[in-house]
Coordinates of C-alpha atoms in Angstrom, one line a residue:
M16 CA -13.3 13.2 7.5
K17 CA -15.1 16.5 7.7
K18 CA -13.2 19.0 9.8
K19 CA -15.5 22.0 9.3
M20 CA -18.4 23.6 7.5
N21 CA -17.7 26.5 5.2
Y22 CA -20.1 27.9 2.6
T23 CA -18.6 31.4 2.2
K24 CA -17.0 32.7 -0.9
I25 CA -13.4 31.8 -1.0
T26 CA -11.0 34.5 0.3
P27 CA -8.1 35.8 -1.7
F28 CA -5.1 33.5 -2.0
L29 CA -2.5 33.5 0.6
S30 CA 0.7 31.7 -0.4
L31 CA 2.1 29.1 2.0
A32 CA 5.8 28.3 1.8
V33 CA 6.3 24.6 2.3
L34 CA 9.9 23.6 3.1
V35 CA 11.0 20.1 3.6
M36 CA 14.6 19.4 2.7
L37 CA 16.9 16.5 2.7
A38 CA 20.6 17.4 2.4
G39 CA 23.6 15.3 2.2
C40 CA 24.2 12.0 0.4
Q41 CA 21.9 9.1 0.0
A42 CA 23.0 5.5 -0.1
T43 CA 24.3 4.3 -3.4
S44 CA 24.9 0.8 -4.9
S45 CA 28.6 0.9 -3.8
D46 CA 29.9 -1.0 -0.8
T47 CA 29.6 1.9 1.5
A48 CA 26.5 4.1 2.1
Q49 CA 27.3 7.7 2.9
S50 CA 26.3 9.5 6.0
A51 CA 23.1 11.5 5.7
E52 CA 22.4 15.0 7.0
S53 CA 18.7 15.2 7.6
T54 CA 16.9 18.5 8.0
V55 CA 14.1 18.3 10.5
I56 CA 11.5 21.1 10.5
A57 CA 10.1 22.3 13.8
D58 CA 6.3 22.4 14.4
S59 CA 6.2 26.0 13.6
G60 CA 7.4 25.3 10.0
T61 CA 9.9 28.1 10.2
S62 CA 12.9 26.9 12.1
E63 CA 15.3 24.1 11.2
S64 CA 17.6 21.8 13.0
T65 CA 20.2 19.6 11.3
V66 CA 20.9 16.1 12.6
D67 CA 23.7 13.8 11.2
Y68 CA 23.1 10.1 11.0
D69 CA 25.8 7.7 10.4
L70 CA 24.5 5.5 7.4
E71 CA 27.9 4.0 6.6
F72 CA 28.9 0.4 6.4
S73 CA 32.6 0.0 7.2
S74 CA 35.0 -2.3 5.2
D75 CA 35.1 -4.5 8.4
D76 CA 31.3 -4.8 8.4
L77 CA 31.4 -6.0 4.8
E78 CA 34.3 -8.5 5.3
V79 CA 33.1 -12.1 5.5
G80 CA 36.5 -13.8 4.8
Y81 CA 38.8 -15.3 7.4
D82 CA 42.0 -17.2 7.7
E83 CA 41.1 -20.5 9.3
S84 CA 44.8 -21.2 10.2
E85 CA 44.9 -18.1 12.3
A86 CA 41.6 -18.7 14.1
T87 CA 41.0 -20.3 17.4
T88 CA 38.8 -23.3 16.9
V89 CA 36.0 -23.9 19.4
Q90 CA 34.2 -27.2 19.3
L91 CA 30.9 -27.3 21.2
T92 CA 29.8 -30.5 22.8
D93 CA 27.8 -31.0 26.1
D94 CA 30.3 -31.2 28.9
Q95 CA 33.2 -31.8 26.5
S96 CA 33.7 -28.5 24.6
T97 CA 37.2 -27.8 23.5
S98 CA 39.3 -24.8 22.4
D99 CA 42.7 -25.1 20.6
G100 CA 44.0 -21.7 21.4
E101 CA 44.2 -18.9 23.9
G102 CA 41.5 -16.4 24.6
A103 CA 38.7 -18.9 25.2
T104 CA 38.0 -20.7 28.4
I105 CA 35.4 -23.4 29.0
E106 CA 33.5 -24.1 32.3
D107 CA 30.1 -25.8 32.8
N108 CA 29.1 -25.5 29.1
I109 CA 29.9 -21.8 29.1
V110 CA 32.5 -20.7 26.6
T111 CA 34.0 -17.4 27.7
I112 CA 36.0 -15.3 25.2
T113 CA 38.3 -12.9 27.0
T114 CA 40.6 -11.5 24.3
G115 CA 40.2 -10.1 20.8
G116 CA 40.7 -12.3 17.8
T117 CA 39.0 -14.7 15.5
Y118 CA 37.2 -17.8 16.8
L119 CA 35.8 -20.5 14.5
V120 CA 32.8 -22.1 16.4
S121 CA 30.9 -25.3 15.6
G122 CA 28.9 -27.9 17.5
T123 CA 26.0 -28.2 19.9
L124 CA 25.2 -27.1 23.4
S125 CA 21.8 -28.3 24.8
D126 CA 22.1 -25.9 27.7
G127 CA 25.0 -23.5 27.4
Q128 CA 26.3 -20.2 26.2
I129 CA 29.0 -18.3 24.4
K130 CA 30.0 -15.2 26.4
V131 CA 32.3 -12.4 25.3
T132 CA 34.1 -10.4 28.0
A133 CA 37.0 -8.9 26.0
P134 CA 38.5 -5.5 26.8
D135 CA 36.6 -2.6 25.3
T136 CA 39.6 -1.9 23.1
E137 CA 39.6 -5.2 21.3
E138 CA 37.4 -6.6 18.5
V139 CA 36.1 -10.1 18.5
H140 CA 35.3 -12.0 15.4
L141 CA 33.1 -15.2 15.7
I142 CA 32.7 -17.5 12.8
F143 CA 29.5 -19.7 13.2
D144 CA 29.9 -22.8 11.1
G145 CA 27.1 -25.2 12.3
V146 CA 26.3 -23.8 15.8
E147 CA 23.3 -24.9 17.8
I148 CA 23.0 -23.5 21.3
T149 CA 20.0 -23.5 23.7
S150 CA 20.1 -21.7 27.1
S151 CA 17.6 -22.3 29.9
S152 CA 18.7 -19.3 31.9
S153 CA 20.2 -16.6 29.7
A154 CA 21.2 -15.5 26.2
P155 CA 22.9 -18.3 24.2
L156 CA 25.2 -15.6 22.8
L157 CA 26.0 -12.9 25.4
I158 CA 28.4 -10.0 24.7
E159 CA 29.1 -8.2 27.9
E160 CA 32.1 -6.2 26.7
A161 CA 34.3 -5.6 23.6
E162 CA 35.0 -2.7 21.3
K163 CA 33.0 -4.5 18.6
V164 CA 31.9 -8.0 17.8
F165 CA 31.4 -9.5 14.4
V166 CA 29.5 -12.7 13.8
T167 CA 30.0 -14.3 10.4
L168 CA 27.7 -17.1 9.2
A169 CA 30.0 -19.4 7.3
E170 CA 28.9 -20.3 3.8
G171 CA 26.3 -23.1 3.7
S172 CA 26.1 -23.3 7.5
E173 CA 23.0 -23.8 9.6
N174 CA 23.0 -22.1 12.9
T175 CA 20.3 -22.0 15.6
L176 CA 20.2 -20.1 18.9
T177 CA 17.3 -20.6 21.3
D178 CA 16.5 -19.3 24.8
K179 CA 13.8 -20.6 27.1
A180 CA 10.8 -18.6 28.3
G181 CA 10.9 -17.1 31.8
S182 CA 14.5 -16.2 32.1
T183 CA 15.2 -13.2 34.3
A184 CA 19.0 -13.1 33.8
S185 CA 20.8 -9.7 34.1
I186 CA 24.4 -8.4 34.1
G187 CA 25.9 -5.7 36.4
T188 CA 24.6 -4.6 39.7
G189 CA 22.7 -1.7 41.1
D190 CA 22.1 1.1 38.7
D191 CA 24.4 -0.5 36.2
A192 CA 22.3 -3.7 36.1
T193 CA 21.0 -4.6 32.6
T194 CA 18.3 -7.2 31.9
I195 CA 19.3 -9.7 29.3
D196 CA 16.3 -9.5 27.0
G197 CA 17.5 -11.1 23.8
T198 CA 18.5 -14.5 22.5
I199 CA 21.6 -12.8 21.1
F200 CA 22.4 -9.9 23.5
S201 CA 25.2 -7.4 23.1
K202 CA 26.3 -4.4 25.1
A203 CA 28.8 -3.5 22.3
D204 CA 28.4 -2.7 18.6
L205 CA 27.4 -5.9 16.8
T206 CA 27.7 -6.7 13.1
V207 CA 26.3 -9.9 11.6
N208 CA 27.3 -10.9 8.1
G209 CA 28.1 -14.0 5.9
S210 CA 26.2 -16.3 3.5
G211 CA 25.0 -18.9 6.0
N212 CA 21.7 -19.2 7.8
L213 CA 20.8 -18.1 11.3
T214 CA 17.7 -19.2 13.2
V215 CA 16.8 -17.3 16.4
N216 CA 14.1 -18.5 18.8
G217 CA 13.4 -15.7 21.3
N218 CA 11.1 -17.3 23.9
T219 CA 12.1 -14.8 26.7
N220 CA 11.8 -11.5 24.8
H221 CA 13.6 -10.2 21.7
G222 CA 15.6 -12.0 19.0
I223 CA 18.8 -10.0 18.4
V224 CA 19.6 -7.1 20.7
S225 CA 22.4 -4.6 20.7
K226 CA 22.6 -1.8 23.2
D227 CA 24.8 0.1 20.7
D228 CA 24.6 -0.3 16.9
L229 CA 23.2 -3.5 15.3
I230 CA 24.5 -3.9 11.7
I231 CA 23.5 -6.7 9.3
V232 CA 25.0 -6.8 5.9
S233 CA 24.2 -10.2 4.6
G234 CA 23.0 -13.7 5.5
T235 CA 19.7 -15.5 5.9
Y236 CA 17.6 -15.1 9.1
Q237 CA 14.5 -16.7 10.6
I238 CA 13.6 -14.9 13.8
T239 CA 10.7 -15.8 16.0
A240 CA 10.4 -13.8 19.2
V241 CA 7.8 -13.0 21.8
G242 CA 9.2 -9.5 21.7
Q243 CA 11.0 -7.7 18.9
G244 CA 12.9 -9.4 16.1
L245 CA 15.8 -6.9 15.9
S246 CA 16.5 -4.4 18.6
G247 CA 19.3 -1.9 18.2
K248 CA 19.2 0.9 20.8
D249 CA 21.5 3.4 19.0
A250 CA 20.9 2.2 15.4
I251 CA 19.9 -0.6 13.1
K252 CA 21.6 -0.6 9.7
I253 CA 20.9 -3.3 7.1
K254 CA 22.6 -3.6 3.7
D255 CA 21.4 -6.9 2.5
G256 CA 20.2 -10.3 3.5
T257 CA 17.0 -12.4 3.6
F258 CA 14.8 -12.0 6.7
T259 CA 11.7 -13.8 8.0
F260 CA 10.2 -12.4 11.2
N261 CA 7.4 -13.5 13.4
T262 CA 7.3 -11.3 16.5
G263 CA 5.0 -10.5 19.4
T264 CA 5.8 -6.8 19.3
D265 CA 7.8 -4.9 16.7
G266 CA 9.6 -6.6 13.9
I267 CA 12.5 -4.1 13.9
Q268 CA 13.1 -1.3 16.4
S269 CA 15.6 1.3 17.4
D270 CA 14.6 3.4 20.4
N271 CA 17.3 5.8 21.6
D272 CA 15.6 9.1 22.0
Q273 CA 18.2 10.7 24.3
E274 CA 21.2 11.2 21.9
E275 CA 21.1 13.2 18.8
G276 CA 21.8 11.1 15.7
R277 CA 20.8 7.9 17.4
G278 CA 17.7 5.8 17.5
F279 CA 17.4 5.4 13.7
V280 CA 16.8 2.5 11.3
Y281 CA 18.5 2.6 7.9
I282 CA 17.9 -0.2 5.3
A283 CA 19.8 -0.2 2.0
G284 CA 18.6 -3.6 0.7
G285 CA 17.5 -7.1 1.6
D286 CA 14.4 -9.2 1.4
F287 CA 12.0 -9.0 4.4
V288 CA 8.9 -10.9 5.4
I289 CA 7.7 -9.4 8.7
D290 CA 4.6 -10.6 10.6
A291 CA 4.5 -8.4 13.7
E292 CA 1.8 -8.1 16.3
Q293 CA 2.8 -4.5 16.7
D294 CA 4.8 -2.2 14.4
G295 CA 6.6 -3.7 11.4
I296 CA 9.6 -1.4 11.5
Q297 CA 9.8 1.4 14.1
A298 CA 12.5 4.1 14.5
E299 CA 12.6 6.6 17.3
T300 CA 14.2 9.2 15.1
L301 CA 14.9 8.6 11.4
L302 CA 13.6 5.7 9.3
Q303 CA 15.2 5.6 5.9
I304 CA 14.8 3.0 3.2
D305 CA 17.0 3.1 0.1
G306 CA 16.2 -0.4 -1.3
G307 CA 14.9 -3.9 -0.5
T308 CA 11.8 -5.9 -0.8
F309 CA 9.3 -5.8 2.1
D310 CA 6.2 -7.8 2.9
I311 CA 4.9 -6.5 6.2
T312 CA 1.9 -7.5 8.2
A313 CA 1.3 -5.4 11.3
G314 CA -1.3 -6.1 14.0
G315 CA -2.9 -8.8 11.9
G316 CA -3.6 -6.5 9.0
S317 CA -6.3 -4.1 8.1
A318 CA -9.0 -6.7 9.0
N319 CA -8.1 -6.1 12.6
A320 CA -8.6 -2.3 12.4
V321 CA -10.4 -0.6 15.2
A322 CA -13.9 0.3 13.9
K323 CA -14.5 3.9 13.0
T324 CA -17.8 5.6 12.3
S325 CA -18.6 9.0 10.8
E326 CA -21.7 10.7 12.0
G327 CA -23.0 12.3 8.8
M328 CA -23.5 16.1 8.6
D329 CA -27.1 17.3 9.0
F330 CA -27.0 19.8 6.2
F331 CA -30.1 21.7 7.1
N332 CA -29.2 22.2 10.7
Q333 CA -25.5 23.0 9.9
T334 CA -24.3 20.3 12.3
A335 CA -20.7 19.6 11.7
E336 CA -19.8 16.0 10.9
T337 CA -17.6 14.3 13.6
E338 CA -15.6 11.1 13.6
T339 CA -15.6 8.6 16.3
E340 CA -12.7 6.3 16.9
E341 CA -12.5 3.7 19.7
N342 CA -8.7 4.3 20.0
L343 CA -8.2 8.0 19.2
D344 CA -4.5 7.9 19.4
T345 CA -2.7 4.7 18.8
D346 CA 0.6 6.4 19.6
D347 CA -0.5 6.7 23.2
T348 CA 1.7 4.7 25.5
S349 CA -1.4 3.0 26.9
S350 CA -2.5 1.6 23.6
T351 CA -0.8 -0.8 21.1
S352 CA 0.7 0.7 17.9
T353 CA 0.2 -1.6 14.9
K354 CA 1.7 0.4 12.0
G355 CA 3.7 -0.9 9.1
L356 CA 6.5 1.7 9.0
K357 CA 6.7 4.1 11.8
A358 CA 9.1 6.9 12.8
T359 CA 9.0 9.6 15.4
G360 CA 11.3 11.8 13.3
E361 CA 11.7 11.8 9.5
L362 CA 10.5 8.9 7.3
I363 CA 12.3 8.8 4.0
I364 CA 11.8 6.2 1.2
N365 CA 14.2 6.5 -1.8
D366 CA 13.8 3.0 -3.3
G367 CA 12.4 -0.5 -2.6
T368 CA 9.3 -2.6 -3.2
I369 CA 7.2 -2.3 -0.2
T370 CA 3.9 -4.2 0.6
I371 CA 2.2 -3.5 3.9
N372 CA -1.1 -4.7 5.5
A373 CA -1.6 -3.0 8.8
A374 CA -4.3 -2.7 11.4
D375 CA -3.3 1.0 11.8
D376 CA -1.5 3.4 9.5
T377 CA 0.7 1.6 6.9
V378 CA 3.3 4.4 6.8
H379 CA 3.4 6.9 9.7
T380 CA 5.7 9.5 11.1
D381 CA 5.3 12.2 13.8
G382 CA 7.6 14.4 11.7
N383 CA 8.1 14.8 7.9
M384 CA 7.6 12.1 5.2
I385 CA 9.6 12.2 2.0
L386 CA 8.9 9.6 -0.7
S387 CA 11.2 10.0 -3.7
G388 CA 11.2 6.5 -5.2
G389 CA 10.2 2.9 -4.8
T390 CA 6.9 1.1 -5.1
L391 CA 4.5 0.9 -2.3
S392 CA 1.3 -1.2 -2.0
L393 CA -0.6 -0.4 1.1
A394 CA -3.7 -1.8 2.8
S395 CA -4.4 0.2 6.0
G396 CA -6.9 0.0 8.8
D397 CA -6.5 3.8 9.2
D398 CA -4.3 6.1 7.1
G399 CA -2.3 4.9 4.1
L400 CA 0.4 7.7 4.5
H401 CA 0.3 9.9 7.6
A402 CA 2.6 12.6 8.8
N403 CA 2.0 14.9 11.7
N404 CA 4.0 17.5 9.8
D405 CA 4.6 17.4 6.0
V406 CA 4.2 14.8 3.3
Q407 CA 6.3 15.1 0.1
L408 CA 5.7 12.7 -2.8
N409 CA 8.5 13.2 -5.3
G410 CA 8.5 10.1 -7.5
S411 CA 7.3 7.0 -5.7
T412 CA 4.6 4.7 -7.1
V413 CA 2.0 4.4 -4.3
A414 CA -1.1 2.2 -4.4
I415 CA -3.3 2.6 -1.3
T416 CA -5.7 -0.2 -1.9
E417 CA -7.6 0.1 1.5
S418 CA -7.7 3.0 4.0
Y419 CA -9.9 5.1 6.2
E420 CA -8.1 8.2 5.0
G421 CA -5.6 7.8 2.2
I422 CA -3.0 10.5 2.7
E423 CA -2.9 12.9 5.7
G424 CA -0.4 15.5 6.7
K425 CA -0.1 19.1 7.8
T426 CA 0.9 19.9 4.2
I427 CA 0.8 17.4 1.3
T428 CA 2.9 18.2 -1.7
I429 CA 2.9 16.0 -4.9
S430 CA 5.5 16.8 -7.5
D431 CA 6.0 13.5 -9.2
G432 CA 5.1 9.9 -9.0
E433 CA 2.0 7.7 -9.6
I434 CA -0.4 7.7 -6.7
T435 CA -3.7 5.8 -6.4
V436 CA -5.9 6.1 -3.3
L437 CA -9.0 4.1 -2.2
A438 CA -10.5 5.6 1.0
S439 CA -13.6 5.0 3.0
D440 CA -13.4 8.7 4.2
D441 CA -11.1 11.4 2.8
G442 CA -8.8 10.6 0.0
L443 CA -6.2 13.4 0.7
N444 CA -6.5 15.5 3.9
A445 CA -4.2 18.4 4.7
S446 CA -4.9 18.8 8.4
S447 CA -3.2 19.7 11.6
G448 CA -5.8 18.3 13.8
T449 CA -6.1 15.1 15.7
S450 CA -8.2 12.2 14.5
T451 CA -11.4 13.7 15.9
T452 CA -12.3 17.3 15.1
S453 CA -15.6 19.1 15.3
E454 CA -15.6 22.6 14.0
Q455 CA -18.6 24.6 12.9
T456 CA -18.7 27.8 10.9
G457 CA -21.7 29.6 9.6
P458 CA -22.2 31.9 6.6
G459 CA -19.5 34.4 6.2
E460 CA -17.0 32.5 8.5
T461 CA -13.8 30.9 7.5
A462 CA -12.2 28.0 9.5
G463 CA -9.1 27.6 7.3
S464 CA -5.6 27.2 8.8
S465 CA -2.6 29.0 7.2
E466 CA -0.3 26.0 8.0
N467 CA -2.4 23.5 6.0
A468 CA -2.0 23.2 2.2
L469 CA -2.5 20.6 -0.5
I470 CA -0.2 21.3 -3.4
I471 CA -0.1 19.3 -6.6
S472 CA 2.5 20.3 -9.2
G473 CA 3.1 17.0 -11.1
G474 CA 2.7 13.3 -11.1
T475 CA -0.5 11.2 -11.6
L476 CA -3.0 11.1 -8.8
T477 CA -6.1 9.0 -8.8
V478 CA -8.5 9.1 -5.8
N479 CA -11.6 7.1 -5.0
S480 CA -13.1 8.3 -1.7
S481 CA -16.3 8.0 0.2
G482 CA -15.5 11.2 2.0
D483 CA -14.0 14.3 0.5
G484 CA -11.7 13.6 -2.4
L485 CA -9.2 16.4 -2.0
D486 CA -9.6 18.1 1.4
S487 CA -7.5 20.8 3.0
N488 CA -8.1 22.8 6.3
G489 CA -6.2 25.5 4.5
T490 CA -5.5 25.9 0.8
I491 CA -5.5 23.8 -2.3
E492 CA -3.2 24.6 -5.2
I493 CA -3.0 22.6 -8.4
S494 CA -0.3 23.7 -11.0
G495 CA 0.5 20.5 -12.8
G496 CA 0.1 16.7 -13.1
L497 CA -3.0 14.7 -13.8
T498 CA -5.5 14.4 -11.0
T499 CA -8.6 12.2 -11.3
V500 CA -11.1 12.1 -8.4
S501 CA -14.0 9.8 -7.9
G502 CA -15.6 11.6 -5.0
P503 CA -18.4 11.0 -2.5
E504 CA -21.9 9.8 -3.4
N505 CA -23.3 11.5 -0.3
D506 CA -24.0 15.3 -0.2
G507 CA -22.3 15.6 3.2
N508 CA -18.9 15.6 1.5
G509 CA -17.3 17.1 -1.6
T510 CA -15.1 16.0 -4.4
I511 CA -13.0 19.1 -3.5
D512 CA -13.2 20.7 -0.1
S513 CA -11.0 23.4 1.4
N514 CA -11.2 26.1 4.1
G515 CA -9.0 28.5 2.2
D516 CA -8.2 29.6 -1.3
T517 CA -8.6 26.9 -4.0
I518 CA -6.7 27.7 -7.1
I519 CA -5.7 25.9 -10.3
T520 CA -3.0 27.3 -12.6
G521 CA -2.0 24.2 -14.5
G522 CA -2.3 20.5 -14.9
T523 CA -5.4 18.4 -15.6
L524 CA -8.3 17.7 -13.3
K525 CA -11.1 15.2 -13.9
A526 CA -13.5 14.6 -11.1
A527 CA -17.0 13.3 -10.4
G528 CA -19.0 13.1 -7.3
S529 CA -21.9 14.5 -5.3
S530 CA -23.0 18.1 -5.7
G531 CA -24.3 19.1 -2.2
M532 CA -20.9 20.2 -0.9
A533 CA -19.1 20.8 -4.2
V534 CA -16.4 23.6 -4.0
T535 CA -15.3 25.5 -7.1
F536 CA -11.9 27.0 -7.8
S537 CA -11.2 30.6 -7.0
E538 CA -11.4 33.4 -9.5
S539 CA -7.8 34.1 -8.7
S540 CA -6.9 30.9 -10.7
S541 CA -5.2 31.3 -14.1
Q542 CA -6.6 28.1 -15.7
A543 CA -10.2 27.7 -16.6
S544 CA -12.3 25.2 -14.6
V545 CA -15.9 24.0 -14.6
L546 CA -18.2 22.6 -12.0
Y547 CA -21.3 21.1 -13.7
G548 CA -24.2 19.9 -11.7
F549 CA -26.8 17.4 -13.1
E550 CA -30.5 17.0 -12.5
N551 CA -30.1 13.2 -12.5
T552 CA -27.8 10.8 -10.8
Y553 CA -25.6 8.8 -13.1
E554 CA -24.4 5.3 -12.2
A555 CA -20.9 3.9 -11.8
G556 CA -19.3 3.0 -15.1
S557 CA -20.7 6.0 -16.9
E558 CA -18.5 7.4 -19.6
I559 CA -17.7 11.1 -19.4
E560 CA -16.3 13.1 -22.3
L561 CA -15.6 16.8 -22.9
S562 CA -15.2 17.9 -26.6
D563 CA -14.5 21.3 -28.1
A564 CA -16.4 23.0 -30.9
D565 CA -14.6 21.0 -33.5
G566 CA -15.6 17.7 -31.9
T567 CA -12.1 17.0 -30.6
I568 CA -12.2 15.1 -27.3
L569 CA -10.2 17.0 -24.7
L570 CA -11.0 15.0 -21.6
S571 CA -12.5 11.6 -21.0
W572 CA -12.9 9.2 -18.1
T573 CA -15.1 6.5 -16.6
A574 CA -16.8 7.1 -13.3
D575 CA -16.0 4.7 -10.5
K576 CA -19.2 5.5 -8.6
S577 CA -22.5 7.2 -9.1
F578 CA -22.4 11.0 -9.3
T579 CA -24.5 14.2 -9.7
S580 CA -21.7 16.6 -10.7
V581 CA -18.4 16.7 -12.5
Q582 CA -15.5 19.1 -12.3
F583 CA -12.8 19.5 -14.8
S584 CA -9.9 21.7 -15.9
S585 CA -7.1 21.6 -18.4
A586 CA -4.9 23.9 -20.4
D587 CA -7.1 23.3 -23.4
L588 CA -10.1 25.2 -21.9
A589 CA -10.6 28.9 -22.7
V590 CA -12.9 31.5 -21.3
D591 CA -15.7 32.6 -23.7
E592 CA -15.6 29.3 -25.5
T593 CA -18.4 26.7 -25.5
Y594 CA -17.8 23.0 -25.1
T595 CA -19.9 19.8 -25.2
L596 CA -20.1 17.5 -22.2
S597 CA -21.4 14.0 -22.8
V598 CA -22.4 11.4 -20.2
N599 CA -23.1 8.1 -21.9
D600 CA -25.5 9.1 -24.7
E601 CA -26.6 12.5 -23.2
T602 CA -25.0 15.8 -24.2
F603 CA -24.8 19.1 -22.4
E604 CA -23.6 22.5 -23.6
V605 CA -20.9 24.0 -21.4
P606 CA -20.3 27.7 -22.0
I607 CA -17.2 28.9 -20.0
S608 CA -18.1 32.4 -18.9
S609 CA -15.3 33.0 -16.4
I610 CA -12.1 31.4 -15.1
S611 CA -14.1 29.5 -12.6
T612 CA -17.5 28.5 -14.1
T613 CA -20.4 26.8 -12.4
V614 CA -23.3 25.6 -14.6
G615 CA -26.1 23.1 -14.5
T616 CA -28.3 22.1 -11.5
I617 CA -27.9 20.7 -8.1
T618 CA -30.0 17.9 -6.6
G619 CA -30.0 19.1 -3.0
Q620 CA -31.7 22.1 -1.4
M621 CA -29.8 24.3 1.0
E622 CA -31.1 26.2 4.0
E623 CA -32.3 29.7 3.4
G624 CA -29.5 32.3 3.6
M625 CA -26.7 29.8 3.1
Q626 CA -24.2 30.4 0.3
Q627 CA -23.1 28.0 -2.4
P628 CA -19.4 27.2 -2.1
G629 CA -17.4 29.5 -4.4
N630 CA -20.4 31.7 -5.2
G631 CA -21.3 34.6 -2.9
D632 CA -24.5 35.3 -4.9
M633 CA -26.2 32.0 -4.5
Q634 CA -30.0 32.5 -4.7
K635 CA -32.1 31.7 -1.7
P636 CA -34.8 29.0 -2.2
G637 CA -37.7 30.5 -3.9
E638 CA -35.6 32.9 -6.0
G639 CA -35.2 31.8 -9.6
E640 CA -35.7 28.3 -10.8
P641 CA -35.7 25.6 -8.1
G642 CA -32.3 24.1 -7.7
S643 CA -30.7 26.3 -10.2
M644 CA -26.9 27.0 -9.9
P645 CA -26.1 30.4 -11.3
E646 CA -22.9 30.9 -13.3
L647 CA -19.9 32.5 -11.8
N648 CA -19.3 35.7 -13.7

C-alpha cells in the first residue's frame, strides 16, 4: 500500500530507539505458570506503564481427585431427584446447593437446573459423572454466589448441558440485575478440570460464562453457541484440554477494560479447533499464548474478506496511490471484527502451533506484538500480522500464505526466526497511518515519519509481494539475517521503499522486482549494495547468480515473478571490485564503485525534473543515453 511519493535523495540517518520489553516470568512446563509483568508502551513510544497479570494455576485448580465417601451424592431424575446429604435441596427439578463442599452429580433433567447459592466465603466442588441437563428458561448450571466453584469432569464421563433459545432470565434486581447469558453461568470464579467430556449447547447466547475468572486446566469440550464459546470477564486461563468451538460470535473472549490486570486471555497448552463467525480469540488487554495447537477459522476465512482495491499511481502526473476498503476499520463498534487472534493491549506468543484462516487480520493487536517462538501458518483477508504499535519477531516460524499486507506495525523489528510472506500489496509495512492514506510529496520533499522503522538484525525473511516488498514510512535498517524479496512487477511500487534513511550494515539481501520505483541504500551504509536495472524483462523462474572475479558464486536465487531489476548486498562484496551477474544464460559486469552502487538501465521514463530514488544527480530525459541510470559515486 503506497503511503507517499518520494523521489529525493535520502537524508542522513536518524537513529530510532525501538523499545518493547517483556519483564517477569513466562509460563513453564511445571504445574504452575508464573505471574507475568507486562510492559506496555504508550503511543508516544517514550513512556512506560507496568501491568501485572496473574497467570498462575493454583494447586486447587489442578486437583482432579476426590473422596467419594465424603461427597454428597446427587442423583438427577425428572421429578425424582435425590440427595444423600446436607447442603443440597431439591424442588421442581431445581437442585440448589447452599453450602460449600463436594457434590457428586449424575443423571438427567429434561428441564431443570443446578443452582449454587453458597456463601461467598465457601468453595463448592461439583463432580460431573454422566450429567445431562436441559433448561428451557435459564442456565442448566447457574452459580449465583460462592467464593469459587470447581467443576470436575469424572474420568470417562459424558456430560451435556443445553439451554433453549429465547431465554431472558436474570438474577438480581434494579441496578444489580444481571442477565443470564450462558449455558453455564457463574458470578464467581469458575474452574473446570478433569478427564471427562463436556458438551455445551448455547442456544440463548454464550457457552460457558464467568463474570470473574474462568479457568480450564484439562478435559474435552464441544461447545456450540450462538454467542461466544468461552467468556471470562476478568480473565480466561487455559492450561490444557481438547476444545472444539462453533460460535456465532467470538470463540474465546475476556472483556474487562475497567480494572488493571484484568480482561486477559492466557493459554499455556491444549488442542483447539475454533470456527467463529467473529474473532477466534479476543482479549481486551493481554493475549498470551505459551503453548498449544490451534486451528482457527474466523469470519468464514480469507475467502470472505471484504474486497480491497488499489488505485495505481500515475507516475507521470505524480498522483499518489490510494487504497479503497469497503470497511476501513473493522475495529469500529458498528462493524464486525473477524480476526483470528486479537488483543487491545499486548499480544505475546512464546510457543504453540497456530493455524489461522481469517476474513480480516489473522493476528492483530492495538498495542505491541511480541512473537518469540512457536509456529504460525496464516491465511488472511487483510494483514497477516498487524500491530498499531510495535511488532517484534524474536524466534517464531511464521508463514503468511495469503494476505493483503503481510506484516504491519509502527515499527517492525526482526531479530530471529523464519518468516515467509505472500502479500497482494505490501510485504512489510512500517506505518502509523490508518488503512487508507494519501500523501503526496514532490521533488525535494520528504514525507518520512521518525516513529516508523523497519529493522532487520537476524533471522530468515522471504517476501513475495505485489506492492512494495519492504516498506517504511520512516527508516529501514538491515544489519543481519537473510532477506529475500520478490517484489512488484508494476512500476508503481518498489522492492524496497522508504521515506527516510535506508541503510545496510550487515546481513544478506537478495531481491528482484520492478525498476520504476526502486530505492537504493544510503551512502551512510557500511556494507556494499547494488541496484542493477535491466533493459529487458525476465520471467518468473529465472536463475540469478552473482560471482566474484575467481568465479565463486556469492549469491544465487530463483525469481518468483518477472522482474526488471535486482538488488543485492552481502559481507562478501567490496567497493572497487568487479563482479559478474548472470540471469539464466546472460551475464553482466557489475563494477562496485561506491558503498551504494546503481548500474544498468531502467525500463520506465520519469517526468522531467524528477529525481531517481537514492540519486540526487539523475539526468533529465534527453540528457545522456535514454533510460540510462548513472552510477552512484
